[in-house]
PDB file of C-alpha atoms and ligand atoms in Angstrom:
ATOM      1  CA  MET A   1     -13.544  20.202  43.712  1.00  0.00           C
ATOM      2  CA  ILE A   2     -16.341  21.447  45.948  1.00  0.00           C
ATOM      3  CA  SER A   3     -19.927  21.019  44.817  1.00  0.00           C
ATOM      4  CA  ILE A   4     -22.666  22.971  46.526  1.00  0.00           C
ATOM      5  CA  LYS A   5     -26.378  22.213  46.643  1.00  0.00           C
ATOM      6  CA  THR A   6     -28.740  24.845  47.993  1.00  0.00           C
ATOM      7  CA  ILE A   7     -32.144  23.964  49.396  1.00  0.00           C
ATOM      8  CA  VAL A   8     -34.501  26.716  50.543  1.00  0.00           C
ATOM      9  CA  PHE A   9     -36.432  25.820  53.692  1.00  0.00           C
ATOM     10  CA  ASN A  10     -39.011  27.237  56.127  1.00  0.00           C
ATOM     11  CA  PRO A  11     -41.079  30.439  55.948  1.00  0.00           C
ATOM     12  CA  PHE A  12     -37.898  32.531  56.309  1.00  0.00           C
ATOM     13  CA  ALA A  13     -36.653  31.161  52.949  1.00  0.00           C
ATOM     14  CA  GLU A  14     -33.434  30.086  54.589  1.00  0.00           C
ATOM     15  CA  ASN A  15     -30.689  28.592  52.431  1.00  0.00           C
ATOM     16  CA  THR A  16     -29.513  25.189  53.618  1.00  0.00           C
ATOM     17  CA  TYR A  17     -26.218  24.158  52.021  1.00  0.00           C
ATOM     18  CA  LEU A  18     -24.759  20.767  51.217  1.00  0.00           C
ATOM     19  CA  LEU A  19     -21.010  20.977  50.533  1.00  0.00           C
ATOM     20  CA  TYR A  20     -19.231  17.940  49.138  1.00  0.00           C
ATOM     21  CA  ASP A  21     -16.351  16.977  46.906  1.00  0.00           C
ATOM     22  CA  ASP A  22     -15.535  14.147  44.494  1.00  0.00           C
ATOM     23  CA  THR A  23     -15.322  11.690  47.402  1.00  0.00           C
ATOM     24  CA  LYS A  24     -19.051  12.447  48.073  1.00  0.00           C
ATOM     25  CA  GLU A  25     -18.264  13.191  51.711  1.00  0.00           C
ATOM     26  CA  CYS A  26     -20.604  16.010  52.657  1.00  0.00           C
ATOM     27  CA  VAL A  27     -21.185  18.592  55.373  1.00  0.00           C
ATOM     28  CA  ILE A  28     -24.553  20.227  55.839  1.00  0.00           C
ATOM     29  CA  ILE A  29     -24.551  23.866  56.904  1.00  0.00           C
ATOM     30  CA  ASP A  30     -27.578  25.428  58.624  1.00  0.00           C
ATOM     31  CA  PRO A  31     -30.272  22.788  58.066  1.00  0.00           C
ATOM     32  CA  GLY A  32     -33.504  24.781  58.114  1.00  0.00           C
ATOM     33  CA  CYS A  33     -35.944  21.944  57.404  1.00  0.00           C
ATOM     34  CA  TYR A  34     -38.931  21.956  59.760  1.00  0.00           C
ATOM     35  CA  THR A  35     -41.893  20.044  58.308  1.00  0.00           C
ATOM     36  CA  SER A  36     -41.793  16.331  57.483  1.00  0.00           C
ATOM     37  CA  GLU A  37     -42.092  17.282  53.796  1.00  0.00           C
ATOM     38  CA  GLU A  38     -38.958  19.393  54.110  1.00  0.00           C
ATOM     39  CA  GLN A  39     -37.156  16.611  55.959  1.00  0.00           C
ATOM     40  CA  ASP A  40     -38.112  14.119  53.235  1.00  0.00           C
ATOM     41  CA  HIS A  41     -36.938  16.512  50.571  1.00  0.00           C
ATOM     42  CA  LEU A  42     -33.541  16.833  52.237  1.00  0.00           C
ATOM     43  CA  LYS A  43     -33.228  13.052  52.552  1.00  0.00           C
ATOM     44  CA  LYS A  44     -34.075  12.584  48.882  1.00  0.00           C
ATOM     45  CA  VAL A  45     -31.451  15.070  47.731  1.00  0.00           C
ATOM     46  CA  ILE A  46     -28.823  13.346  49.889  1.00  0.00           C
ATOM     47  CA  GLU A  47     -29.831   9.917  48.523  1.00  0.00           C
ATOM     48  CA  ARG A  48     -30.033  11.081  44.922  1.00  0.00           C
ATOM     49  CA  GLU A  49     -26.494  12.476  45.073  1.00  0.00           C
ATOM     50  CA  SER A  50     -25.237   9.420  47.045  1.00  0.00           C
ATOM     51  CA  LEU A  51     -23.753  11.723  49.669  1.00  0.00           C
ATOM     52  CA  ILE A  52     -21.908  10.429  52.703  1.00  0.00           C
ATOM     53  CA  MET A  53     -22.849  12.747  55.545  1.00  0.00           C
ATOM     54  CA  VAL A  54     -19.862  13.561  57.753  1.00  0.00           C
ATOM     55  CA  GLY A  55     -20.629  16.954  59.307  1.00  0.00           C
ATOM     56  CA  LEU A  56     -23.422  19.119  60.733  1.00  0.00           C
ATOM     57  CA  LEU A  57     -22.442  22.775  61.076  1.00  0.00           C
ATOM     58  CA  ASN A  58     -24.160  26.058  61.927  1.00  0.00           C
ATOM     59  CA  THR A  59     -22.897  29.488  60.865  1.00  0.00           C
ATOM     60  CA  HIS A  60     -24.962  30.909  63.713  1.00  0.00           C
ATOM     61  CA  CYS A  61     -27.924  29.772  65.750  1.00  0.00           C
ATOM     62  CA  HIS A  62     -30.982  31.865  64.945  1.00  0.00           C
ATOM     63  CA  ILE A  63     -34.077  29.714  64.686  1.00  0.00           C
ATOM     64  CA  ASP A  64     -34.365  29.655  60.891  1.00  0.00           C
ATOM     65  CA  HIS A  65     -30.849  28.164  60.655  1.00  0.00           C
ATOM     66  CA  VAL A  66     -31.240  25.482  63.343  1.00  0.00           C
ATOM     67  CA  LEU A  67     -34.737  24.059  62.768  1.00  0.00           C
ATOM     68  CA  GLY A  68     -33.336  20.889  61.198  1.00  0.00           C
ATOM     69  CA  ASN A  69     -30.422  20.265  63.575  1.00  0.00           C
ATOM     70  CA  ALA A  70     -32.181  17.539  65.583  1.00  0.00           C
ATOM     71  CA  PHE A  71     -33.431  15.755  62.461  1.00  0.00           C
ATOM     72  CA  VAL A  72     -30.024  15.740  60.769  1.00  0.00           C
ATOM     73  CA  LYS A  73     -28.204  14.707  63.927  1.00  0.00           C
ATOM     74  CA  SER A  74     -30.485  11.736  64.571  1.00  0.00           C
ATOM     75  CA  THR A  75     -30.875  10.656  60.933  1.00  0.00           C
ATOM     76  CA  TYR A  76     -27.180  10.750  60.046  1.00  0.00           C
ATOM     77  CA  LYS A  77     -25.649  10.230  63.525  1.00  0.00           C
ATOM     78  CA  LEU A  78     -23.636  13.434  63.388  1.00  0.00           C
ATOM     79  CA  PRO A  79     -22.435  15.632  66.235  1.00  0.00           C
ATOM     80  CA  LEU A  80     -23.754  19.194  66.078  1.00  0.00           C
ATOM     81  CA  GLN A  81     -20.942  21.733  65.673  1.00  0.00           C
ATOM     82  CA  ILE A  82     -21.692  25.392  66.352  1.00  0.00           C
ATOM     83  CA  PRO A  83     -19.434  28.447  66.725  1.00  0.00           C
ATOM     84  CA  GLU A  84     -18.068  28.723  70.241  1.00  0.00           C
ATOM     85  CA  HIS A  85     -19.750  32.046  70.995  1.00  0.00           C
ATOM     86  CA  GLU A  86     -23.143  30.895  69.711  1.00  0.00           C
ATOM     87  CA  ALA A  87     -24.055  28.613  72.614  1.00  0.00           C
ATOM     88  CA  GLN A  88     -26.204  31.348  74.185  1.00  0.00           C
ATOM     89  CA  THR A  89     -27.933  32.150  70.901  1.00  0.00           C
ATOM     90  CA  LEU A  90     -28.811  28.473  70.517  1.00  0.00           C
ATOM     91  CA  ALA A  91     -29.952  28.157  74.144  1.00  0.00           C
ATOM     92  CA  ALA A  92     -32.413  31.018  73.587  1.00  0.00           C
ATOM     93  CA  VAL A  93     -34.247  29.312  70.700  1.00  0.00           C
ATOM     94  CA  PRO A  94     -36.716  27.148  72.700  1.00  0.00           C
ATOM     95  CA  GLY A  95     -37.903  30.300  74.489  1.00  0.00           C
ATOM     96  CA  TYR A  96     -39.165  31.951  71.307  1.00  0.00           C
ATOM     97  CA  ALA A  97     -39.692  29.085  68.823  1.00  0.00           C
ATOM     98  CA  ALA A  98     -43.472  28.863  69.330  1.00  0.00           C
ATOM     99  CA  ASN A  99     -43.902  32.635  68.988  1.00  0.00           C
ATOM    100  CA  TYR A 100     -42.130  32.470  65.643  1.00  0.00           C
ATOM    101  CA  GLY A 101     -44.522  29.779  64.438  1.00  0.00           C
ATOM    102  CA  PHE A 102     -42.447  26.676  65.201  1.00  0.00           C
ATOM    103  CA  PRO A 103     -44.183  24.965  68.160  1.00  0.00           C
ATOM    104  CA  GLU A 104     -42.734  21.587  67.112  1.00  0.00           C
ATOM    105  CA  TYR A 105     -39.130  22.788  67.203  1.00  0.00           C
ATOM    106  CA  GLU A 106     -36.983  20.031  68.685  1.00  0.00           C
ATOM    107  CA  HIS A 107     -34.084  21.473  70.641  1.00  0.00           C
ATOM    108  CA  ILE A 108     -30.625  19.958  70.876  1.00  0.00           C
ATOM    109  CA  ALA A 109     -27.519  21.521  72.353  1.00  0.00           C
ATOM    110  CA  ALA A 110     -24.152  21.573  70.616  1.00  0.00           C
ATOM    111  CA  ASP A 111     -21.840  18.574  70.789  1.00  0.00           C
ATOM    112  CA  GLN A 112     -18.758  20.493  69.697  1.00  0.00           C
ATOM    113  CA  LEU A 113     -17.789  24.164  69.583  1.00  0.00           C
ATOM    114  CA  ILE A 114     -16.006  25.601  66.551  1.00  0.00           C
ATOM    115  CA  LYS A 115     -13.166  27.988  67.343  1.00  0.00           C
ATOM    116  CA  PRO A 116     -12.355  31.013  65.147  1.00  0.00           C
ATOM    117  CA  ASN A 117     -10.110  29.916  62.245  1.00  0.00           C
ATOM    118  CA  GLN A 118     -10.703  26.259  62.998  1.00  0.00           C
ATOM    119  CA  ILE A 119     -10.330  23.998  59.950  1.00  0.00           C
ATOM    120  CA  ILE A 120     -13.147  21.579  59.180  1.00  0.00           C
ATOM    121  CA  SER A 121     -12.500  18.720  56.762  1.00  0.00           C
ATOM    122  CA  PHE A 122     -14.663  16.539  54.548  1.00  0.00           C
ATOM    123  CA  GLY A 123     -13.324  14.230  51.870  1.00  0.00           C
ATOM    124  CA  GLU A 124     -10.213  15.897  50.452  1.00  0.00           C
ATOM    125  CA  THR A 125     -11.513  19.373  51.228  1.00  0.00           C
ATOM    126  CA  GLU A 126     -11.030  21.865  54.041  1.00  0.00           C
ATOM    127  CA  VAL A 127     -12.997  24.927  55.023  1.00  0.00           C
ATOM    128  CA  LYS A 128     -11.942  27.505  57.572  1.00  0.00           C
ATOM    129  CA  ALA A 129     -14.323  29.060  60.101  1.00  0.00           C
ATOM    130  CA  LEU A 130     -13.854  32.795  59.689  1.00  0.00           C
ATOM    131  CA  TYR A 131     -15.127  34.706  62.747  1.00  0.00           C
ATOM    132  CA  VAL A 132     -17.545  37.391  61.522  1.00  0.00           C
ATOM    133  CA  PRO A 133     -19.675  38.614  64.461  1.00  0.00           C
ATOM    134  CA  GLY A 134     -22.223  41.432  64.312  1.00  0.00           C
ATOM    135  CA  HIS A 135     -25.420  39.748  63.097  1.00  0.00           C
ATOM    136  CA  SER A 136     -25.026  37.435  66.064  1.00  0.00           C
ATOM    137  CA  GLU A 137     -22.339  37.188  68.685  1.00  0.00           C
ATOM    138  CA  GLY A 138     -20.435  34.148  67.484  1.00  0.00           C
ATOM    139  CA  HIS A 139     -21.243  34.043  63.780  1.00  0.00           C
ATOM    140  CA  VAL A 140     -18.721  32.305  61.490  1.00  0.00           C
ATOM    141  CA  ALA A 141     -18.450  31.992  57.700  1.00  0.00           C
ATOM    142  CA  PHE A 142     -17.051  28.781  56.181  1.00  0.00           C
ATOM    143  CA  VAL A 143     -14.421  29.639  53.597  1.00  0.00           C
ATOM    144  CA  ASN A 144     -12.318  27.744  51.093  1.00  0.00           C
ATOM    145  CA  GLU A 145      -9.818  30.224  49.683  1.00  0.00           C
ATOM    146  CA  ASN A 146      -8.481  27.964  46.903  1.00  0.00           C
ATOM    147  CA  GLU A 147     -11.899  27.429  45.393  1.00  0.00           C
ATOM    148  CA  LYS A 148     -13.065  30.924  46.353  1.00  0.00           C
ATOM    149  CA  ILE A 149     -16.161  29.853  48.183  1.00  0.00           C
ATOM    150  CA  CYS A 150     -17.655  31.517  51.247  1.00  0.00           C
ATOM    151  CA  VAL A 151     -20.747  30.105  52.952  1.00  0.00           C
ATOM    152  CA  GLY A 152     -21.486  33.294  54.779  1.00  0.00           C
ATOM    153  CA  GLY A 153     -24.704  32.929  56.803  1.00  0.00           C
ATOM    154  CA  ASP A 154     -26.480  36.210  57.531  1.00  0.00           C
ATOM    155  CA  VAL A 155     -23.552  38.631  57.303  1.00  0.00           C
ATOM    156  CA  LEU A 156     -23.396  39.801  53.695  1.00  0.00           C
ATOM    157  CA  PHE A 157     -26.208  39.493  51.159  1.00  0.00           C
ATOM    158  CA  ASP A 158     -26.647  40.474  47.529  1.00  0.00           C
ATOM    159  CA  GLY A 159     -27.119  44.228  48.007  1.00  0.00           C
ATOM    160  CA  SER A 160     -27.717  44.041  51.736  1.00  0.00           C
ATOM    161  CA  ILE A 161     -26.292  43.013  55.100  1.00  0.00           C
ATOM    162  CA  GLY A 162     -27.556  41.035  58.083  1.00  0.00           C
ATOM    163  CA  ARG A 163     -29.937  42.656  60.545  1.00  0.00           C
ATOM    164  CA  THR A 164     -28.443  43.807  63.830  1.00  0.00           C
ATOM    165  CA  ASP A 165     -31.551  44.359  65.952  1.00  0.00           C
ATOM    166  CA  LEU A 166     -31.655  40.858  67.440  1.00  0.00           C
ATOM    167  CA  PRO A 167     -29.895  39.975  70.729  1.00  0.00           C
ATOM    168  CA  GLY A 168     -26.145  39.818  70.123  1.00  0.00           C
ATOM    169  CA  GLY A 169     -26.410  42.052  67.044  1.00  0.00           C
ATOM    170  CA  ASP A 170     -24.166  45.112  66.620  1.00  0.00           C
ATOM    171  CA  PHE A 171     -24.090  47.238  63.489  1.00  0.00           C
ATOM    172  CA  ASP A 172     -20.531  48.570  63.916  1.00  0.00           C
ATOM    173  CA  ILE A 173     -19.155  45.114  64.639  1.00  0.00           C
ATOM    174  CA  LEU A 174     -20.983  43.710  61.604  1.00  0.00           C
ATOM    175  CA  LEU A 175     -19.481  46.343  59.301  1.00  0.00           C
ATOM    176  CA  LYS A 176     -16.044  45.670  60.765  1.00  0.00           C
ATOM    177  CA  SER A 177     -16.470  41.926  60.127  1.00  0.00           C
ATOM    178  CA  ILE A 178     -17.443  42.585  56.519  1.00  0.00           C
ATOM    179  CA  ARG A 179     -14.720  45.107  55.778  1.00  0.00           C
ATOM    180  CA  GLU A 180     -11.864  43.453  57.667  1.00  0.00           C
ATOM    181  CA  GLN A 181     -12.689  39.780  57.120  1.00  0.00           C
ATOM    182  CA  LEU A 182     -14.935  39.157  54.136  1.00  0.00           C
ATOM    183  CA  PHE A 183     -13.551  42.000  52.012  1.00  0.00           C
ATOM    184  CA  ASN A 184     -10.077  40.525  52.470  1.00  0.00           C
ATOM    185  CA  LEU A 185     -11.132  37.520  50.404  1.00  0.00           C
ATOM    186  CA  PRO A 186     -10.399  37.617  46.660  1.00  0.00           C
ATOM    187  CA  ASP A 187     -12.942  39.670  44.683  1.00  0.00           C
ATOM    188  CA  ASP A 188     -14.114  36.647  42.705  1.00  0.00           C
ATOM    189  CA  THR A 189     -14.996  34.697  45.863  1.00  0.00           C
ATOM    190  CA  ILE A 190     -18.607  33.551  45.607  1.00  0.00           C
ATOM    191  CA  VAL A 191     -20.699  34.267  48.695  1.00  0.00           C
ATOM    192  CA  TYR A 192     -23.445  31.760  49.487  1.00  0.00           C
ATOM    193  CA  PRO A 193     -25.631  33.676  51.933  1.00  0.00           C
ATOM    194  CA  GLY A 194     -28.229  32.497  54.424  1.00  0.00           C
ATOM    195  CA  HIS A 195     -31.023  34.048  52.366  1.00  0.00           C
ATOM    196  CA  GLY A 196     -31.385  35.034  48.724  1.00  0.00           C
ATOM    197  CA  PRO A 197     -29.078  34.583  45.737  1.00  0.00           C
ATOM    198  CA  THR A 198     -25.311  34.199  45.646  1.00  0.00           C
ATOM    199  CA  THR A 199     -23.097  37.204  45.093  1.00  0.00           C
ATOM    200  CA  THR A 200     -19.365  37.929  44.965  1.00  0.00           C
ATOM    201  CA  ILE A 201     -17.076  39.851  47.277  1.00  0.00           C
ATOM    202  CA  GLY A 202     -16.051  42.164  44.418  1.00  0.00           C
ATOM    203  CA  HIS A 203     -19.651  42.970  43.524  1.00  0.00           C
ATOM    204  CA  GLU A 204     -20.560  43.875  47.106  1.00  0.00           C
ATOM    205  CA  LYS A 205     -17.372  45.903  47.595  1.00  0.00           C
ATOM    206  CA  LYS A 206     -18.408  48.029  44.653  1.00  0.00           C
ATOM    207  CA  SER A 207     -22.171  48.308  45.002  1.00  0.00           C
ATOM    208  CA  ASN A 208     -23.488  47.273  48.409  1.00  0.00           C
ATOM    209  CA  PRO A 209     -25.291  50.346  49.829  1.00  0.00           C
ATOM    210  CA  PHE A 210     -24.340  49.437  53.407  1.00  0.00           C
ATOM    211  CA  CYS A 211     -20.690  48.564  53.135  1.00  0.00           C
ATOM    212  CA  ALA A 212     -19.238  49.389  49.698  1.00  0.00           C
ATOM    213  CA  ILE A 213     -15.680  50.662  49.983  1.00  0.00           C
ATOM    214  CA  THR A 214     -15.133  52.267  46.610  1.00  0.00           C
TER     215      THR A 214
HETATM  216 ZN1   ZN B   1     -29.740  35.008  61.487  1.00  0.00          ZN
END
């Protein structure tokens, strides 16, 4: 069974997720830790839960989701895996990091590119990379359909959707991703978004002001 720990990092209140199962093998998704206090906090959570770190994944590569990539890669000796169409988004980060208040951002490039629908394993668990562009060009959500879990990044939020005014953003494509990909998941699938509280597919289908379909 999948366990999920959420840690909120950096001034953007970005949700960093630790996904693991009974084997304690763990993937980290979107490490947003920036300060040494945040890095220490992450290390303590990993130690406290006795997690065995086996994967470093990004849903997409905006700065608030990638601030901790270098730290996690070097601390746990993990290759960085990003969606295949996010390489450009990641490459742009050093150019604006200081303007966003992160002059100490340490840049690393991807080691591996995740293809749409690629399966990623940890322990006895698999998640699938669902391709959901629109907030950024190559955005993916990591989904386990059996356990009805969707780590969705900045696509669908509780009562809102991802912004589309950044490079690579497209409102129509985002809505299409939500309606044709995410809304195909079972209604009781829990969405773990990049910011804010969890929600469910069914709840957003019914009440989200941007993309409700009923
Ligand atoms: Zn984003």
